[in-house]
Coordinates of C-alpha atoms in Angstrom, one line a residue:
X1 CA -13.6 -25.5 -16.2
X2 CA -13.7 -26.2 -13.1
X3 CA -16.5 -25.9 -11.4
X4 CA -17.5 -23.4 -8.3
X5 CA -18.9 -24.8 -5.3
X6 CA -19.3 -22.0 -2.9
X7 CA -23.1 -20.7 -4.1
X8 CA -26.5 -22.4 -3.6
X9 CA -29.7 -22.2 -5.7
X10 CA -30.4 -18.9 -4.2
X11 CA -27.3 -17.1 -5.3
X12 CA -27.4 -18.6 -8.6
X13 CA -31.0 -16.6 -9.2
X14 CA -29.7 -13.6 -7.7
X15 CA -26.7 -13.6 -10.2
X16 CA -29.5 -14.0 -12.9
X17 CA -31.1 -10.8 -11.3
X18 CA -28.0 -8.5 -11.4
X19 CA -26.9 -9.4 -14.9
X20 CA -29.8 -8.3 -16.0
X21 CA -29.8 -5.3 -14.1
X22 CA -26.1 -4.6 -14.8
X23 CA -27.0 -5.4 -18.7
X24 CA -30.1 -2.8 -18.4
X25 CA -29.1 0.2 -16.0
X26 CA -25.4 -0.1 -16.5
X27 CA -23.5 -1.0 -19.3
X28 CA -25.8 1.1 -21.8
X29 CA -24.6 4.2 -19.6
X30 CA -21.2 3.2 -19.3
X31 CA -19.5 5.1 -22.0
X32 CA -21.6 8.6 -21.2
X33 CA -20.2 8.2 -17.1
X34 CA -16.5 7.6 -18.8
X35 CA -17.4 11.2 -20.6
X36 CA -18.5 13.0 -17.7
X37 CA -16.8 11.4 -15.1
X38 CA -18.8 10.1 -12.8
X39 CA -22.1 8.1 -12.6
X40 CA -25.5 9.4 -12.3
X41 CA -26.7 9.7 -9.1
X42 CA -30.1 7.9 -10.5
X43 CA -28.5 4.5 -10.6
X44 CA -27.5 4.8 -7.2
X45 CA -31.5 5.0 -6.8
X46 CA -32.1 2.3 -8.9
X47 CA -29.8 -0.4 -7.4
X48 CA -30.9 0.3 -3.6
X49 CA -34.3 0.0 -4.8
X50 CA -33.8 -3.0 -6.0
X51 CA -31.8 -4.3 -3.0
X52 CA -28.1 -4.6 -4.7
X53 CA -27.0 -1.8 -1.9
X54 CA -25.7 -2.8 1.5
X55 CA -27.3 -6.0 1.3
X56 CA -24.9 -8.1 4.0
X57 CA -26.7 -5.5 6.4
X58 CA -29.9 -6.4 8.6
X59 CA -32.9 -5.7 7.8
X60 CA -33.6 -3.4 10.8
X61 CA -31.4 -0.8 8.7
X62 CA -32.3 -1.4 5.3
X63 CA -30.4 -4.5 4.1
X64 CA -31.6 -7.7 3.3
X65 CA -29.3 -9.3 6.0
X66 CA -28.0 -11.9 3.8
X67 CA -24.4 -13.3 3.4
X68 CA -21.2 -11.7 1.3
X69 CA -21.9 -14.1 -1.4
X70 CA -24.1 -12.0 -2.4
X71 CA -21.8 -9.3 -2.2
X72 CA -19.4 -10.9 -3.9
X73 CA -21.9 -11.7 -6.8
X74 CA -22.3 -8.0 -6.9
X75 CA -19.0 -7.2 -7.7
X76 CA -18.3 -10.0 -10.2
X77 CA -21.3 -9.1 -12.6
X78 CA -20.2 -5.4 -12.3
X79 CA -16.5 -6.1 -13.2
X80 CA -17.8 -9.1 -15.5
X81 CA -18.9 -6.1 -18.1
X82 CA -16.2 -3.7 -17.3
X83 CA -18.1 -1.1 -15.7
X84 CA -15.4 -0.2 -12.8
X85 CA -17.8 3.5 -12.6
X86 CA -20.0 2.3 -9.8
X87 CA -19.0 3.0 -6.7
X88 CA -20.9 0.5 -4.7
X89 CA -18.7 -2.0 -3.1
X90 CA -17.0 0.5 -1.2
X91 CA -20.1 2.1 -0.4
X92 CA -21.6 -1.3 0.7
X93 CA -18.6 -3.4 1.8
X94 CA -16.4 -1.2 3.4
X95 CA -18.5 2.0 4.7
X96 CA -21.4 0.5 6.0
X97 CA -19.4 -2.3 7.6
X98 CA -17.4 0.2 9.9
X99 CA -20.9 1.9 11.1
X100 CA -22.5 -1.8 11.5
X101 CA -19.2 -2.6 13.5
X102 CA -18.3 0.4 15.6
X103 CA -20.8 2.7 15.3
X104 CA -23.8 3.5 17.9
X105 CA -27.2 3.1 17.6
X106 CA -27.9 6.5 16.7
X107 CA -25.4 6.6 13.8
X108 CA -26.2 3.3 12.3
X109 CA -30.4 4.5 12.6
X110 CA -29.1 7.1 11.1
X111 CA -27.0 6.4 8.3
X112 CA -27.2 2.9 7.5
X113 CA -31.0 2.9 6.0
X114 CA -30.0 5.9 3.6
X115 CA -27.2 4.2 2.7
X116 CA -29.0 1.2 1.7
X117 CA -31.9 2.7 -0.3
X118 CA -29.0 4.6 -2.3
X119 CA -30.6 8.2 -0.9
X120 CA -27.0 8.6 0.5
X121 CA -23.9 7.9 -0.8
X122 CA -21.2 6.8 1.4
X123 CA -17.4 7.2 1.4
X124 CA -13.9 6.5 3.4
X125 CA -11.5 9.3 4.2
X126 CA -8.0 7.5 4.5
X127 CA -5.6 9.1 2.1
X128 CA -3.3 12.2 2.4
X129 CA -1.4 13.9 -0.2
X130 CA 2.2 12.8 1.1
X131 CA 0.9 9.7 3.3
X132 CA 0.0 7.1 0.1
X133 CA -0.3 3.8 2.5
X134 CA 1.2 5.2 5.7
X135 CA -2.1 5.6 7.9
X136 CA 0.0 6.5 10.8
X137 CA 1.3 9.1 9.2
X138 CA -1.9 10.9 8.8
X139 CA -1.6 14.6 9.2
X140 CA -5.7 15.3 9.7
X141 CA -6.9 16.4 12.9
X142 CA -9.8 16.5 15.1
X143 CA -9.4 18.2 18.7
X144 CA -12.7 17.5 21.1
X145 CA -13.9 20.8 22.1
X146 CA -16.8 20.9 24.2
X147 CA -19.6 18.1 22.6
X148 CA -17.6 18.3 19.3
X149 CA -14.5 17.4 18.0
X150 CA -13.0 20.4 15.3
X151 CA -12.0 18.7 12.8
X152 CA -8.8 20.2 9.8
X153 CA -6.9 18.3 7.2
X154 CA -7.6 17.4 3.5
X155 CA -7.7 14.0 2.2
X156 CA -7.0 12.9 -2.0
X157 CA -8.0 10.1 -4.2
X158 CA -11.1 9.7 -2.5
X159 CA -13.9 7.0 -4.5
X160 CA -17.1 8.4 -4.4
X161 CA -15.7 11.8 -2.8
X162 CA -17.6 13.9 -5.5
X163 CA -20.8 12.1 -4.8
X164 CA -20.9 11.9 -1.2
X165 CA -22.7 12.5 1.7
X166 CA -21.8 11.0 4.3
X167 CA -17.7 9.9 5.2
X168 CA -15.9 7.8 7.3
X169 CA -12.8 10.3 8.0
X170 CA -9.5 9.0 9.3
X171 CA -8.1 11.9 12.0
X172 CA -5.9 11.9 14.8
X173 CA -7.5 12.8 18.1
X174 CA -4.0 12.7 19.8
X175 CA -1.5 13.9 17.3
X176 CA 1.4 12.8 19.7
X177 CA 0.1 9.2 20.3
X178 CA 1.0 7.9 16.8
X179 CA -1.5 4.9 16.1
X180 CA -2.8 4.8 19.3
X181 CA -4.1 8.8 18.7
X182 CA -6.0 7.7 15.6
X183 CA -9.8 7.8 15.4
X184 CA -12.4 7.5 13.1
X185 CA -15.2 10.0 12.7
X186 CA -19.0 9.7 10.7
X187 CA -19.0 13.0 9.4
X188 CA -21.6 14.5 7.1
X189 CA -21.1 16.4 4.1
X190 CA -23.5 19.0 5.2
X191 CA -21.5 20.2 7.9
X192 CA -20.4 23.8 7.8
X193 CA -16.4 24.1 6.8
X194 CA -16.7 20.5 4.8
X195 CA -15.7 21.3 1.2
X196 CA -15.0 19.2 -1.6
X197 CA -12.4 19.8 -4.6
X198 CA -12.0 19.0 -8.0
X199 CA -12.8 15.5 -9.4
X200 CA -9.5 13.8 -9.9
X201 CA -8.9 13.2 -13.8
X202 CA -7.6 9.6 -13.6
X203 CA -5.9 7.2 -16.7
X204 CA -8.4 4.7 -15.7
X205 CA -11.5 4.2 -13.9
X206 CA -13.1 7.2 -15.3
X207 CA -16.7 6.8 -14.5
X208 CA -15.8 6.5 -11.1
X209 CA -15.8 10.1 -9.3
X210 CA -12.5 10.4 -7.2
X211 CA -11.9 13.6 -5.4
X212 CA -10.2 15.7 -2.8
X213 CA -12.0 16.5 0.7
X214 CA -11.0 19.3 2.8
X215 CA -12.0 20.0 6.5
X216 CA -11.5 23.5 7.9
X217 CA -12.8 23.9 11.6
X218 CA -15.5 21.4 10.6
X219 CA -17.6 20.7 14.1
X220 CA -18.1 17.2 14.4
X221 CA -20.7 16.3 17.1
X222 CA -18.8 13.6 19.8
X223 CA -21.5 11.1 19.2
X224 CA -20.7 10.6 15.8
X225 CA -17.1 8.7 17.1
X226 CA -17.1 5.6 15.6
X227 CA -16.7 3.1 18.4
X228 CA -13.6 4.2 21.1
X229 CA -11.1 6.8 20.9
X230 CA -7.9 5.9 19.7
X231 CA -9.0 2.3 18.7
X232 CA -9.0 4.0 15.1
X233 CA -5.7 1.7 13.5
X234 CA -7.3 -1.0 15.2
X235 CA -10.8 -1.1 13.4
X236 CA -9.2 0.1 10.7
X237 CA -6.6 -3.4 10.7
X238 CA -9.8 -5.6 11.3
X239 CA -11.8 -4.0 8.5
X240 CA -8.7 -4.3 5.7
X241 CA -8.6 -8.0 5.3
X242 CA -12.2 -7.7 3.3
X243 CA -11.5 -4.2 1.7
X244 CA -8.4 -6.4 0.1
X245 CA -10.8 -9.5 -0.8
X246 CA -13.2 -7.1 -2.8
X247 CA -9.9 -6.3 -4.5
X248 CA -8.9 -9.4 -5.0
X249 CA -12.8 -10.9 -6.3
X250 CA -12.9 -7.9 -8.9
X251 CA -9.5 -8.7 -10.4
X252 CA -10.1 -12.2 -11.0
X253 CA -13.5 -11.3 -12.3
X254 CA -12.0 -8.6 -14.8
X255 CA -9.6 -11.1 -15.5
X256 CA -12.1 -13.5 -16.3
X257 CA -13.9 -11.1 -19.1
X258 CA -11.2 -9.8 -20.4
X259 CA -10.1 -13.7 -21.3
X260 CA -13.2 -14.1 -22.7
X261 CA -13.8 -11.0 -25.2
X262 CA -9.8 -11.7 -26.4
X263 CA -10.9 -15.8 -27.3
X264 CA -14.2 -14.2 -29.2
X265 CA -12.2 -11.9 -30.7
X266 CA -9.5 -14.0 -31.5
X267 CA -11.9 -16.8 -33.3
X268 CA -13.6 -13.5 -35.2
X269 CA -9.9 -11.9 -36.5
X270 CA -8.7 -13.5 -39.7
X271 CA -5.0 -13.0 -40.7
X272 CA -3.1 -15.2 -43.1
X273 CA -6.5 -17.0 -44.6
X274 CA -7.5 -18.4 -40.7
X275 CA -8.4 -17.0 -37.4
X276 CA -5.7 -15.9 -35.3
X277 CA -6.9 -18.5 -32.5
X278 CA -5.4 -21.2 -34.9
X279 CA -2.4 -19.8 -34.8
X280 CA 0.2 -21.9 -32.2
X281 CA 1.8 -18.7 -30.5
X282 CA -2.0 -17.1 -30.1
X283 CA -3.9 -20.4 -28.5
X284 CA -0.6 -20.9 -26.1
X285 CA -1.2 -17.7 -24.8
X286 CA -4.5 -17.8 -24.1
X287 CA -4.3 -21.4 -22.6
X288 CA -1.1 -20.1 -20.2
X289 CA -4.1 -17.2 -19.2
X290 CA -6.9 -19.6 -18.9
X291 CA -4.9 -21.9 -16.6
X292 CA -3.4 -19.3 -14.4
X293 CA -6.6 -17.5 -13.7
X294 CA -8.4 -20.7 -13.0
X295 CA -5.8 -21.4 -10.4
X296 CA -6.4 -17.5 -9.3
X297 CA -10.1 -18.1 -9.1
X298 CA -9.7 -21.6 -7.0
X299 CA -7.9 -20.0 -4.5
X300 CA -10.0 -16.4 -4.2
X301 CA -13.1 -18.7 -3.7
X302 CA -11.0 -21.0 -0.7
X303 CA -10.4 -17.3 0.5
X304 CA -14.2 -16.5 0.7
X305 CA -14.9 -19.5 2.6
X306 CA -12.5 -18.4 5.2
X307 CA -14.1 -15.0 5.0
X308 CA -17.6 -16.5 5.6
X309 CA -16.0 -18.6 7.8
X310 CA -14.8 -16.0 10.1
X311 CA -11.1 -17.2 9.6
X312 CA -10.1 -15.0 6.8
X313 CA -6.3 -13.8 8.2
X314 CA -4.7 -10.3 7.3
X315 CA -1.7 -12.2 5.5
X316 CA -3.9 -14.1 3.3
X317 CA -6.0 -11.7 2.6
X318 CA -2.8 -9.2 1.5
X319 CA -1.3 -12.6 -0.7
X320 CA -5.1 -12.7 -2.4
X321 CA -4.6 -8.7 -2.8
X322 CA -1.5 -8.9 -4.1
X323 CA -1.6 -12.4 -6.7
X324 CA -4.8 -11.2 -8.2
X325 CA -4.2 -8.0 -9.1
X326 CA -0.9 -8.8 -10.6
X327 CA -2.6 -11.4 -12.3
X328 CA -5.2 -8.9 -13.7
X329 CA -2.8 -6.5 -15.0
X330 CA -0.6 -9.2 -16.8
X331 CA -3.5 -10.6 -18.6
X332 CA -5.0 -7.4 -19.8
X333 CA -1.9 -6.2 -21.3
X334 CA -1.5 -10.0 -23.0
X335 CA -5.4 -10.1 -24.2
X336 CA -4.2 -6.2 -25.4
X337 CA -1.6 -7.7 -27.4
X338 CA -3.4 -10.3 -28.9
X339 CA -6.5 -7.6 -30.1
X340 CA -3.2 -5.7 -32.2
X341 CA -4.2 -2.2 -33.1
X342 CA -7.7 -2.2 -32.3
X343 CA -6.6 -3.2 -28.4
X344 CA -5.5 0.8 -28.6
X345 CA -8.7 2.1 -29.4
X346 CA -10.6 3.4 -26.6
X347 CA -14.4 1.7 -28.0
X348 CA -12.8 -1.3 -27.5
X349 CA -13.4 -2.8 -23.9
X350 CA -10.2 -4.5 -23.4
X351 CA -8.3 -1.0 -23.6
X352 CA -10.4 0.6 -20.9
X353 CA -9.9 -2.4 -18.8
X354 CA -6.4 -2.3 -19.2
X355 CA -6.3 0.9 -17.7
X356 CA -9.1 0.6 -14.9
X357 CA -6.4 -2.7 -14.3
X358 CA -3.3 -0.5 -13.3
X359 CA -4.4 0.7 -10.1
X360 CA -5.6 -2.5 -8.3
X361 CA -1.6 -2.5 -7.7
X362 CA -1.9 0.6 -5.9
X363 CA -5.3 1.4 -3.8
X364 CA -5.8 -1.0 -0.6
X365 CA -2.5 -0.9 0.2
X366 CA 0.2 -1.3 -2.6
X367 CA 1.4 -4.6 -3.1
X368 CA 4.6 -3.7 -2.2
X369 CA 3.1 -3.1 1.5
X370 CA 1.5 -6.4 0.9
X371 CA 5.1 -7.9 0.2
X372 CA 6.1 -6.4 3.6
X373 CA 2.8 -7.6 5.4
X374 CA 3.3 -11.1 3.6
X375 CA 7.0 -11.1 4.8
X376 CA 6.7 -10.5 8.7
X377 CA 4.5 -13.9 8.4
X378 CA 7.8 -16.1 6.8

């Protein structure tokens, strides 16, 4: 195995910290959040407590100002157990990043520390039944009237939409400007005419809570514009490259586990008088997985570098979107095969992973927009 260079003495302890927390406070739950569809609000408590929420943000709004390693330690030890319920690296890495970037003083005093102790729960408002991964296409509105913008429009397959209390909402403040008319507004849950639907009953990723959000004359107060008017594409565009890293770093994770309960379980399974590892056709497969997600992994970690770095490039980032999840998919359904029968049953991990796999191809763009991205670079 080869072995990773990117974390110091420091990260290593903090790994050691959320194992045991995801060991403790998550995986025990993990089956009940699948049942009810969604995760108690509780752990969301819990994990800003102990400082696994927004912790890339300074410490003058609640974070522990530290790099994305440890972010990306986060997400690893979540995905290493399967538990795809928790909503937190959207909450911490993609929400909290736009108000740290673009938002005012006011909104990040006001937000930001909430966010981090887990007392709110954040969320990102891009989708549209009939847009997919066509954000200029976005039919949502908000008008500026007066000190507030009146904001109308309904947005789907939002992660932590059920939960929420706070969203970033994608709207068009110029409906006749096209990208340019795009803006992004800090809207709170609480405001009068903001209503949310139905969780979303999903073949995967069933602990997570993923709903609709509608708007109907919702009055938005002007200061809570994130950053310039119309510059909404563009944060968006500078924001996506690490929305499609945390993509890429939980698919190679997942990968990685789901590797790993497959060679247990093959060494455990007898068939013929020896365990099925023995057999030629079984170890193959499992060294053709081992090799290609070692090779995954190598190049995900080069990709953090650039990220920490400051050099991470769209294009890269949408071939690191793209490869991994790909990957990830390919080897569940192999280490599916391999477990026979049992890889059907729902207790066994390796079948709800196979499902929470599928749409890592879709969300973040769909790799067939990270094809086209990809392409225009050639």
């Amino acid at each position: 195995m080869i072995a990773r260079t990117l974390f110091s003495e420091d990260h290593d302890m903090f790994r050691d910290a959320v194992r045991r927390f995801m060991a403790t406070e998550v995986a025990p739950h993990t089956e009940r959040w699948e049942s009810q569809g969604y995760v108690d609000r509780e752990l969301w408590r819990k994990a800003g407590a102990a400082g696994y929420l927004c912790p890339t943000m300074p410490e003058q709004y609640g974070g522990a100002g530290v790099d994305e390693l440890f972010s990306v330690i986060l997400m690893e030890e979540q995905f290493r157990i399967g538990a795809t319920g928790p909503g937190f690296g959207l909450h911490s890495e993609i929400v909290a990043p736009y108000l740290l970037h673009h938002g005012s003083e006011h909104l990040k005093r006001t937000y930001l520390p909430k966010l981090a102790s887990g007392e709110m729960i954040g969320a990102i408002a891009m989708t549209e039944p009939g847009t997919g991964s066509d954000l200029q296409g976005v039919k949502t509105t908000a008008i500026l009237d007066g000190d507030h913008y009146v904001l109308n429009g309904s947005k789907t397959f939002i992660t932590n939409g059920w939960h929420c209390d706070v969203v970033i909402v994608v709207a068009k403040t110029d409906p006749n400007a096209g990208a340019k008319g795009i803006s992004l507004l800090v809207v709170d849950t609480s405001m009068p005419g903001f209503n949310k639907g139905k969780r979303l009953h999903k073949m995967g990723m069933s602990a997570q809570d993923t709903s609709e959000l509608f708007f109907d004359n919702v009055r938005v107060p002007a200061q809570n514009l994130l950053g310039e008017e119309g510059r909404g594409f563009v944060y968006l565009m500078q924001e996506l490259p690490w929305e499609r890293m945390q993509i890429a770093v939980t698919a190679v994770a997942a990968a990685e586990a789901a590797l790993e309960w497959t060679v247990q379980y093959t060494r455990d399974r007898k068939a013929f008088g020896k365990s099925i590892i023995d057999f030629q056709t079984v170890a193959h497969k499992l060294a053709e997985m081992k090799t290609e997600i070692t090779v995954a992994r190598v190049f995900i970690d080069r990709c953090i570098e650039l990220k920490l770095a400051g050099k991470l490039d769209a294009v890269t980032a949408s071939m690191a979107k793209y490869m991994s999840s790909e990957l990830q998919f390919k080897v569940m359904d192999q280490c599916l095969q391999l477990f026979g029968g049992y890889g059907y049953m729902h207790e066994y991990p390796i079948a709800r992973a196979w499902a929470d796999a599928r749409v890592q191809r879709i969300y973040g763009g769909t790799n067939e927009i990270m094809k086209e991205l990809i392409s225009r670079d050639l």
